[in-house]
Amino acid sequence: QVQLVESGGRLVQAGGSLTVSCAASGRTFIRYPMGWFRQAPGKEREFVAGISSASGGSTRYVDSVKGRFTISRDNAKNTVYLRMNSLKPEDTAVYYCAASRVASAVALSTSREYDNWGQGTQVTVSS
């Protein structure tokens, strides 16, 4: 079991930037493909961004955040980040970190491919 702890969520104005982090337990973090999902009130959880195992050479984004969000990983710190620029009110949601214990050279983009989830961090974008 991998424990994931998100942090960094807060209230930010539209057009602003924010980085949320996810710290993972375990000594095999480098093997895990990692992802970020979000869930807004009254909506289903949706994929936001994914990054492959190891060096993270493969990334994937939902269309609505392409060019604005960047996912990255620091294997020495067992941490994955989501840098969010040009934030919009529609980005308001609880952001969840996810990990898969099956190594992958490509980023994963569906919730069923991940088997470990964090508790989430709230990001609120005011207009």
Coordinates of N, CA, C and O in Angstrom, one line a residue:
Q1 N 0.8 -1.2 0.0 CA 0.0 0.0 0.0 C 0.9 1.2 0.0 O 1.8 1.3 0.8
V2 N 0.6 2.2 -0.8 CA 1.3 3.4 -0.9 C 0.5 4.5 -0.3 O -0.7 4.7 -0.6
Q3 N 1.1 5.3 0.6 CA 0.4 6.4 1.2 C 0.7 7.7 0.5 O 1.9 7.9 0.3
L4 N -0.3 8.4 0.2 CA -0.1 9.7 -0.6 C -0.7 10.8 0.2 O -1.8 10.7 0.7
V5 N 0.1 11.9 0.4 CA -0.4 13.1 1.1 C -0.2 14.3 0.3 O 0.9 14.7 -0.1
E6 N -1.4 14.9 -0.1 CA -1.3 16.1 -0.9 C -1.2 17.4 0.0 O -1.6 17.4 1.2
S7 N -0.7 18.4 -0.6 CA -0.6 19.7 0.1 C -0.5 20.8 -0.9 O -0.2 20.6 -2.1
G8 N -0.7 22.0 -0.4 CA -0.5 23.2 -1.2 C -1.8 23.9 -1.7 O -1.8 24.9 -2.3
G9 N -2.9 23.2 -1.6 CA -4.2 23.8 -2.0 C -4.6 25.0 -1.2 O -4.3 25.1 0.0
R10 N -5.1 26.0 -1.9 CA -5.6 27.2 -1.2 C -6.4 28.0 -2.1 O -6.7 27.7 -3.2
L11 N -6.9 29.2 -1.6 CA -7.6 30.1 -2.4 C -6.7 31.0 -3.2 O -5.7 31.5 -2.7
V12 N -7.0 31.2 -4.5 CA -6.1 32.0 -5.4 C -7.0 32.7 -6.4 O -8.1 32.2 -6.7
Q13 N -6.6 33.9 -6.8 CA -7.4 34.7 -7.7 C -7.2 34.1 -9.2 O -6.2 33.5 -9.5
A14 N -8.3 34.4 -9.9 CA -8.2 34.0 -11.3 C -7.0 34.6 -12.0 O -6.7 35.8 -11.8
G15 N -6.3 33.8 -12.8 CA -5.1 34.3 -13.5 C -3.9 34.0 -12.7 O -2.7 34.2 -13.2
G16 N -4.0 33.6 -11.5 CA -2.9 33.3 -10.6 C -2.3 32.0 -10.9 O -2.7 31.2 -11.7
S17 N -1.3 31.6 -10.1 CA -0.6 30.4 -10.2 C -0.5 29.7 -8.8 O -0.6 30.3 -7.8
L18 N -0.4 28.4 -8.9 CA -0.3 27.6 -7.6 C 0.4 26.2 -8.0 O 0.2 25.7 -9.1
T19 N 1.1 25.8 -7.0 CA 1.7 24.4 -7.1 C 1.2 23.5 -6.0 O 1.3 23.9 -4.8
V20 N 0.6 22.4 -6.3 CA 0.2 21.4 -5.3 C 1.2 20.3 -5.4 O 1.8 20.0 -6.4
S21 N 1.4 19.7 -4.2 CA 2.4 18.6 -4.1 C 1.8 17.4 -3.5 O 0.7 17.4 -2.9
C22 N 2.4 16.2 -3.8 CA 2.0 15.0 -3.3 C 3.2 14.2 -2.9 O 4.0 13.8 -3.7
A23 N 3.3 13.9 -1.6 CA 4.4 13.1 -1.0 C 3.9 11.6 -0.9 O 2.9 11.4 -0.3
A24 N 4.8 10.7 -1.4 CA 4.4 9.3 -1.3 C 5.4 8.6 -0.4 O 6.5 8.9 -0.2
S25 N 4.8 7.5 0.2 CA 5.6 6.7 1.1 C 6.3 5.6 0.3 O 5.9 5.4 -0.9
G26 N 7.2 4.9 0.9 CA 7.8 3.7 0.2 C 9.1 4.0 -0.5 O 9.4 5.2 -0.8
R27 N 9.8 2.9 -0.7 CA 11.2 3.1 -1.3 C 11.2 2.8 -2.8 O 12.2 2.8 -3.4
T28 N 10.0 2.5 -3.4 CA 9.9 2.2 -4.8 C 9.1 3.3 -5.6 O 8.6 3.0 -6.6
F29 N 9.1 4.5 -5.1 CA 8.4 5.6 -5.7 C 8.7 5.7 -7.2 O 7.9 6.0 -8.0
I30 N 10.0 5.5 -7.5 CA 10.5 5.7 -8.9 C 9.7 4.8 -9.8 O 9.6 5.1 -11.0
R31 N 9.2 3.7 -9.4 CA 8.5 2.8 -10.3 C 7.0 3.2 -10.5 O 6.4 2.7 -11.5
Y32 N 6.5 4.1 -9.7 CA 5.0 4.4 -9.8 C 4.7 5.4 -10.9 O 5.2 6.6 -10.8
P33 N 3.9 5.1 -11.8 CA 3.3 6.2 -12.6 C 2.4 7.0 -11.6 O 1.7 6.4 -10.8
M34 N 2.3 8.3 -11.8 CA 1.6 9.1 -10.9 C 0.6 10.0 -11.7 O 0.8 10.3 -12.9
G35 N -0.5 10.4 -11.0 CA -1.5 11.2 -11.7 C -2.1 12.2 -10.7 O -2.1 12.0 -9.5
W36 N -2.8 13.2 -11.3 CA -3.6 14.1 -10.6 C -5.0 14.0 -11.2 O -5.2 14.1 -12.4
F37 N -6.0 14.0 -10.3 CA -7.4 14.1 -10.7 C -8.0 15.2 -9.9 O -7.4 15.7 -8.9
R38 N -9.2 15.6 -10.3 CA -9.9 16.6 -9.5 C -11.4 16.3 -9.6 O -11.9 15.7 -10.5
Q39 N -12.1 16.8 -8.5 CA -13.5 16.7 -8.5 C -14.1 18.0 -8.0 O -13.8 18.4 -6.8
A40 N -14.9 18.6 -8.8 CA -15.7 19.8 -8.4 C -17.0 19.4 -7.8 O -17.5 18.3 -8.1
P41 N -17.6 20.3 -7.1 CA -18.9 20.0 -6.4 C -19.9 19.6 -7.5 O -20.1 20.3 -8.5
G42 N -20.6 18.5 -7.2 CA -21.7 18.1 -8.1 C -21.2 17.4 -9.4 O -22.0 17.1 -10.3
K43 N -19.9 17.2 -9.5 CA -19.3 16.6 -10.8 C -18.5 15.4 -10.5 O -18.1 15.1 -9.3
E44 N -18.3 14.6 -11.5 CA -17.5 13.4 -11.3 C -16.1 13.7 -11.3 O -15.6 14.7 -11.8
R45 N -15.3 12.8 -10.7 CA -13.9 13.0 -10.6 C -13.3 12.9 -12.1 O -13.7 12.0 -12.8
E46 N -12.4 13.8 -12.4 CA -11.9 13.8 -13.8 C -10.3 13.8 -13.7 O -9.7 14.3 -12.8
F47 N -9.8 13.1 -14.7 CA -8.3 13.1 -14.9 C -7.8 14.5 -15.3 O -8.4 15.2 -16.1
V48 N -6.7 14.9 -14.7 CA -6.1 16.2 -15.0 C -4.7 16.0 -15.7 O -4.5 16.6 -16.7
A49 N -3.8 15.2 -15.0 CA -2.5 15.0 -15.6 C -1.9 13.7 -15.1 O -2.2 13.3 -14.0
G50 N -1.0 13.2 -15.9 CA -0.3 11.9 -15.5 C 1.1 12.0 -15.9 O 1.5 12.7 -16.9
I51 N 2.0 11.2 -15.2 CA 3.4 11.2 -15.6 C 3.8 9.7 -15.4 O 3.4 9.0 -14.5
S52 N 4.7 9.3 -16.3 CA 5.2 7.9 -16.3 C 6.2 7.6 -15.1 O 6.6 8.6 -14.4
S53 N 6.5 6.4 -15.0 CA 7.5 6.0 -14.0 C 8.9 6.5 -14.3 O 9.1 7.1 -15.4
A54 N 9.8 6.3 -13.4 CA 11.2 6.7 -13.5 C 11.4 8.2 -13.8 O 11.0 9.0 -13.1
S55 N 12.0 8.5 -15.0 CA 12.3 9.9 -15.3 C 11.1 10.7 -15.7 O 11.2 11.9 -15.8
G56 N 10.0 10.1 -15.8 CA 8.8 10.8 -16.2 C 8.8 11.4 -17.6 O 8.3 12.5 -17.8
G57 N 9.4 10.6 -18.5 CA 9.5 11.1 -19.8 C 8.2 11.2 -20.6 O 8.1 11.9 -21.6
S58 N 7.2 10.6 -20.1 CA 5.8 10.6 -20.7 C 4.9 11.4 -19.8 O 4.8 11.0 -18.6
T59 N 4.2 12.4 -20.3 CA 3.2 13.1 -19.6 C 1.9 13.2 -20.4 O 2.0 13.1 -21.7
R60 N 0.8 13.4 -19.7 CA -0.5 13.5 -20.4 C -1.4 14.4 -19.7 O -1.3 14.5 -18.4
Y61 N -2.2 15.2 -20.4 CA -3.0 16.2 -19.8 C -4.5 16.1 -20.4 O -4.6 15.8 -21.6
V62 N -5.4 16.5 -19.6 CA -6.7 16.7 -20.1 C -6.7 18.0 -21.0 O -5.9 18.9 -20.7
D63 N -7.5 18.1 -22.0 CA -7.4 19.2 -22.9 C -7.6 20.6 -22.2 O -7.0 21.5 -22.6
S64 N -8.4 20.6 -21.2 CA -8.8 21.9 -20.6 C -7.6 22.5 -19.8 O -7.7 23.7 -19.5
V65 N -6.6 21.7 -19.6 CA -5.4 22.3 -18.8 C -4.1 22.3 -19.6 O -3.1 22.9 -19.1
K66 N -4.2 21.8 -20.8 CA -3.0 21.8 -21.7 C -2.4 23.2 -21.9 O -3.2 24.2 -22.2
G67 N -1.1 23.4 -21.7 CA -0.5 24.7 -21.8 C -0.6 25.6 -20.6 O 0.1 26.6 -20.5
R68 N -1.4 25.1 -19.6 CA -1.5 25.9 -18.3 C -0.9 25.1 -17.2 O -0.3 25.7 -16.2
F69 N -1.1 23.8 -17.1 CA -0.6 23.0 -16.0 C 0.6 22.1 -16.4 O 0.7 21.7 -17.6
T70 N 1.4 21.9 -15.5 CA 2.6 21.0 -15.7 C 2.8 20.0 -14.6 O 2.8 20.4 -13.4
I71 N 2.8 18.8 -14.9 CA 3.1 17.7 -13.9 C 4.6 17.4 -13.9 O 5.2 17.3 -15.0
S72 N 5.2 17.2 -12.7 CA 6.6 16.8 -12.7 C 6.8 15.9 -11.4 O 5.9 15.8 -10.6
R73 N 7.9 15.3 -11.4 CA 8.2 14.4 -10.3 C 9.7 14.6 -9.8 O 10.6 14.8 -10.7
D74 N 9.9 14.4 -8.5 CA 11.2 14.4 -7.9 C 11.4 13.1 -7.2 O 10.9 13.0 -6.1
N75 N 12.0 12.2 -7.8 CA 12.1 10.8 -7.2 C 13.0 10.8 -6.0 O 12.8 10.0 -5.1
A76 N 13.9 11.7 -5.8 CA 14.7 11.8 -4.6 C 13.9 12.2 -3.4 O 14.2 11.9 -2.3
K77 N 12.8 12.9 -3.7 CA 11.9 13.4 -2.6 C 10.6 12.6 -2.5 O 9.8 13.0 -1.7
N78 N 10.5 11.6 -3.4 CA 9.2 10.9 -3.4 C 8.0 11.8 -3.6 O 7.0 11.6 -2.9
T79 N 8.1 12.8 -4.4 CA 7.1 13.8 -4.6 C 6.7 14.0 -6.0 O 7.6 14.1 -6.9
V80 N 5.5 14.2 -6.3 CA 5.0 14.7 -7.6 C 4.3 16.0 -7.4 O 3.7 16.3 -6.4
Y81 N 4.5 16.9 -8.4 CA 4.0 18.2 -8.3 C 3.0 18.5 -9.5 O 3.1 17.9 -10.5
L82 N 2.1 19.4 -9.3 CA 1.3 19.9 -10.3 C 1.3 21.5 -10.3 O 0.8 22.1 -9.3
R83 N 2.0 22.0 -11.3 CA 2.1 23.5 -11.4 C 1.0 24.0 -12.2 O 0.8 23.5 -13.3
M84 N 0.2 24.9 -11.6 CA -1.0 25.4 -12.3 C -0.9 26.9 -12.6 O -0.7 27.7 -11.6
N85 N -0.9 27.3 -13.8 CA -0.8 28.7 -14.2 C -2.1 29.1 -14.8 O -2.9 28.3 -15.3
S86 N -2.3 30.4 -14.9 CA -3.5 31.0 -15.5 C -4.7 30.3 -15.0 O -5.6 29.9 -15.8
L87 N -4.9 30.2 -13.7 CA -6.0 29.5 -13.1 C -7.3 30.2 -13.4 O -7.4 31.5 -13.5
K88 N -8.3 29.4 -13.6 CA -9.7 29.9 -13.9 C -10.6 29.4 -12.8 O -10.4 28.4 -12.2
P89 N -11.7 30.1 -12.6 CA -12.7 29.6 -11.6 C -13.2 28.2 -11.9 O -13.4 27.5 -10.9
E90 N -13.2 27.8 -13.1 CA -13.6 26.4 -13.4 C -12.6 25.4 -13.0 O -12.8 24.1 -13.1
D91 N -11.4 25.8 -12.6 CA -10.4 24.9 -12.0 C -10.6 24.6 -10.5 O -9.9 23.7 -10.0
T92 N -11.6 25.2 -10.0 CA -11.9 25.0 -8.6 C -12.4 23.6 -8.3 O -13.3 23.1 -9.0
A93 N -11.7 22.9 -7.4 CA -12.0 21.5 -7.2 C -11.1 21.0 -6.0 O -10.2 21.6 -5.6
V94 N -11.5 19.8 -5.6 CA -10.5 19.0 -4.7 C -9.6 18.3 -5.7 O -10.1 17.5 -6.5
Y95 N -8.3 18.4 -5.5 CA -7.3 17.8 -6.3 C -6.8 16.6 -5.6 O -6.3 16.7 -4.4
Y96 N -6.8 15.4 -6.3 CA -6.4 14.2 -5.7 C -5.1 13.7 -6.4 O -5.1 13.7 -7.7
C97 N -4.2 13.1 -5.7 CA -3.0 12.5 -6.2 C -3.3 11.0 -6.3 O -4.0 10.4 -5.4
A98 N -2.8 10.3 -7.3 CA -3.0 8.9 -7.4 C -1.7 8.2 -7.9 O -0.9 8.9 -8.6
A99 N -1.5 7.0 -7.5 CA -0.3 6.2 -7.9 C -0.7 4.8 -8.3 O -1.7 4.2 -7.8
S100 N 0.0 4.3 -9.3 CA -0.1 2.9 -9.7 C 1.1 2.2 -9.3 O 2.2 2.7 -9.4
R101 N 1.0 1.0 -8.7 CA 2.1 0.1 -8.4 C 2.7 -0.7 -9.5 O 3.6 -1.4 -9.4
V102 N 2.1 -0.5 -10.7 CA 2.5 -1.2 -11.9 C 3.3 -0.2 -12.7 O 2.7 0.8 -13.2
A103 N 4.6 -0.4 -12.9 CA 5.4 0.5 -13.6 C 4.9 0.7 -15.0 O 4.4 -0.3 -15.6
S104 N 5.1 1.9 -15.6 CA 4.6 2.2 -16.9 C 5.5 3.2 -17.6 O 5.8 4.2 -16.9
A105 N 5.9 3.0 -18.8 CA 6.7 3.9 -19.6 C 5.8 5.0 -20.2 O 6.4 6.0 -20.8
V106 N 4.5 4.9 -20.1 CA 3.6 5.9 -20.6 C 2.8 6.4 -19.4 O 2.5 5.7 -18.5
A107 N 2.4 7.7 -19.5 CA 1.5 8.2 -18.5 C 0.1 7.6 -18.6 O -0.4 7.3 -19.6
L108 N -0.5 7.4 -17.4 CA -1.8 6.7 -17.3 C -2.9 7.8 -17.2 O -2.6 8.8 -16.5
S109 N -4.0 7.6 -17.7 CA -5.0 8.7 -17.7 C -6.4 8.3 -17.3 O -7.3 9.1 -17.3
T110 N -6.6 7.1 -16.8 CA -7.9 6.7 -16.3 C -7.8 6.3 -14.9 O -6.8 5.7 -14.4
S111 N -8.9 6.5 -14.1 CA -8.8 6.2 -12.7 C -8.7 4.7 -12.4 O -8.1 4.4 -11.4
R112 N -9.2 3.9 -13.3 CA -9.1 2.4 -13.0 C -7.6 1.9 -13.1 O -7.3 0.9 -12.6
E113 N -6.7 2.7 -13.7 CA -5.3 2.3 -13.8 C -4.6 2.6 -12.5 O -3.4 2.2 -12.4
Y114 N -5.1 3.4 -11.6 CA -4.5 3.8 -10.4 C -5.1 3.0 -9.2 O -6.3 2.8 -9.2
D115 N -4.2 2.6 -8.3 CA -4.8 1.8 -7.2 C -4.4 2.4 -5.8 O -4.7 1.8 -4.8
N116 N -3.9 3.6 -5.8 CA -3.7 4.3 -4.5 C -4.0 5.8 -4.7 O -3.7 6.4 -5.7
W117 N -4.7 6.3 -3.7 CA -5.2 7.6 -3.7 C -5.0 8.4 -2.4 O -5.0 7.8 -1.3
G118 N -4.7 9.7 -2.6 CA -4.6 10.6 -1.4 C -6.0 11.1 -1.0 O -7.0 10.7 -1.6
Q119 N -5.9 11.9 0.0 CA -7.2 12.4 0.6 C -7.7 13.7 -0.1 O -8.8 14.1 0.1
G120 N -6.8 14.3 -0.9 CA -7.2 15.5 -1.6 C -6.8 16.8 -1.0 O -6.6 16.9 0.2
T121 N -6.6 17.8 -1.8 CA -6.4 19.2 -1.3 C -7.3 20.1 -2.1 O -7.4 20.0 -3.3
Q122 N -7.9 21.1 -1.4 CA -8.8 22.0 -2.0 C -8.1 23.1 -2.7 O -7.3 23.8 -2.1
V123 N -8.5 23.3 -4.0 CA -8.0 24.5 -4.7 C -9.3 25.3 -5.1 O -10.2 24.8 -5.7
T124 N -9.3 26.6 -4.7 CA -10.4 27.4 -5.0 C -9.9 28.7 -5.8 O -9.0 29.3 -5.3
V125 N -10.5 28.9 -6.9 CA -10.1 30.0 -7.8 C -11.2 31.0 -7.8 O -12.3 30.7 -8.2
S126 N -10.9 32.2 -7.3 CA -12.0 33.3 -7.2 C -11.9 34.1 -8.5 O -10.9 34.4 -9.0
S127 N -13.1 34.6 -8.9 CA -13.1 35.4 -10.1 C -13.0 36.9 -9.8 O -13.0 37.3 -8.7

